[in-house]
CSV table of C-alpha atoms in Angstrom, one decimal:
chain,number,residue,atom,x,y,z
A,23,MET,CA,10.1,19.4,-9.9
A,24,ASN,CA,11.5,16.1,-11.1
A,25,CYS,CA,11.0,12.7,-9.5
A,26,PRO,CA,14.0,11.9,-7.2
A,27,ILE,CA,13.9,8.2,-8.4
A,28,CYS,CA,13.6,8.4,-12.2
A,29,LYS,CA,14.0,12.1,-12.9
A,30,ARG,CA,10.7,12.4,-14.9
A,31,ALA,CA,8.3,15.2,-14.2
A,32,ALA,CA,6.5,14.8,-10.8
A,33,ASP,CA,2.8,14.1,-10.8
A,34,PRO,CA,0.8,16.2,-8.3
A,35,LYS,CA,-1.0,13.1,-7.1
A,36,TYR,CA,2.3,11.4,-6.1
A,37,ARG,CA,4.4,14.5,-5.5
A,38,PRO,CA,7.4,14.6,-5.3
A,39,PHE,CA,7.3,11.4,-7.3
A,40,CYS,CA,6.0,10.8,-10.9
A,41,SER,CA,4.1,7.6,-10.0
A,42,ARG,CA,3.1,5.1,-7.4
A,43,ARG,CA,5.9,2.9,-8.6
A,44,CYS,CA,8.6,5.4,-7.8
A,45,ALA,CA,6.9,6.3,-4.4
A,46,ASP,CA,7.0,2.5,-3.6
A,47,ILE,CA,10.7,2.2,-4.6
A,48,ASP,CA,11.5,5.1,-2.3
A,49,LEU,CA,9.5,3.6,0.6
A,50,GLY,CA,11.3,0.3,0.1
A,51,ARG,CA,14.7,2.0,0.3
A,52,TRP,CA,13.7,3.6,3.6
A,53,MET,CA,12.4,0.4,5.0
A,54,THR,CA,15.5,-1.6,4.1
A,55,GLY,CA,18.0,1.0,5.3
A,56,GLY,CA,19.0,2.1,1.8
A,57,TYR,CA,19.0,5.7,3.1
A,58,ALA,CA,21.2,6.4,6.1
A,59,ILE,CA,22.7,9.4,7.7
A,60,PRO,CA,26.4,8.8,8.6
A,61,SER,CA,27.3,9.3,12.2
A,62,THR,CA,30.5,10.3,13.9
A,63,ASP,CA,29.2,9.6,17.4
A,64,PRO,CA,31.6,7.2,19.0
A,65,ASP,CA,28.8,5.3,20.7
A,66,ASP,CA,27.1,4.7,17.3
A,67,ILE,CA,30.4,3.5,15.8
A,68,GLU,CA,31.1,1.1,18.7
A,69,ALA,CA,27.5,-0.3,18.6
A,70,ALA,CA,27.8,-0.8,14.8
A,71,LEU,CA,31.1,-2.6,15.2
A,72,GLU,CA,29.7,-4.9,17.9
A,73,ARG,CA,26.7,-5.7,15.8
A,74,THR,CA,28.9,-6.4,12.8
A,75,GLU,CA,31.2,-8.7,14.7
A,76,ALA,CA,28.1,-10.5,16.2
A,77,GLY,CA,26.6,-10.9,12.7
A,78,ILE,CA,23.5,-8.9,13.7
A,79,ASP,CA,22.0,-6.4,11.3
A,80,VAL,CA,19.4,-4.9,13.7
A,81,PRO,CA,19.8,-1.4,15.2
A,82,SER,CA,20.7,-1.3,18.9
A,83,ALA,CA,18.3,0.0,21.5
A,84,ALA,CA,20.3,3.2,21.6
A,85,ALA,CA,20.0,3.7,17.9
A,86,ARG,CA,16.3,3.0,17.9
A,87,ARG,CA,15.8,5.6,20.6
A,88,LYS,CA,17.7,8.2,18.5
A,89,LEU,CA,15.2,7.6,15.6
A,90,HIS,CA,12.3,8.6,17.7
């Protein structure tokens, strides 16, 4: 198995990553919203549009509920 970040061989200690560095890079991407699943739900689209127009980059309450 190769590291999904740098493509080197995975280290069993950090699997599926090769190192702590790559694991931290992946965690950072999750925490900053670098990974996202596109939605075609009209409510999600409308909420995102409203937040964009308001200049807010925080998920709505409805979006937060869907994450849990």
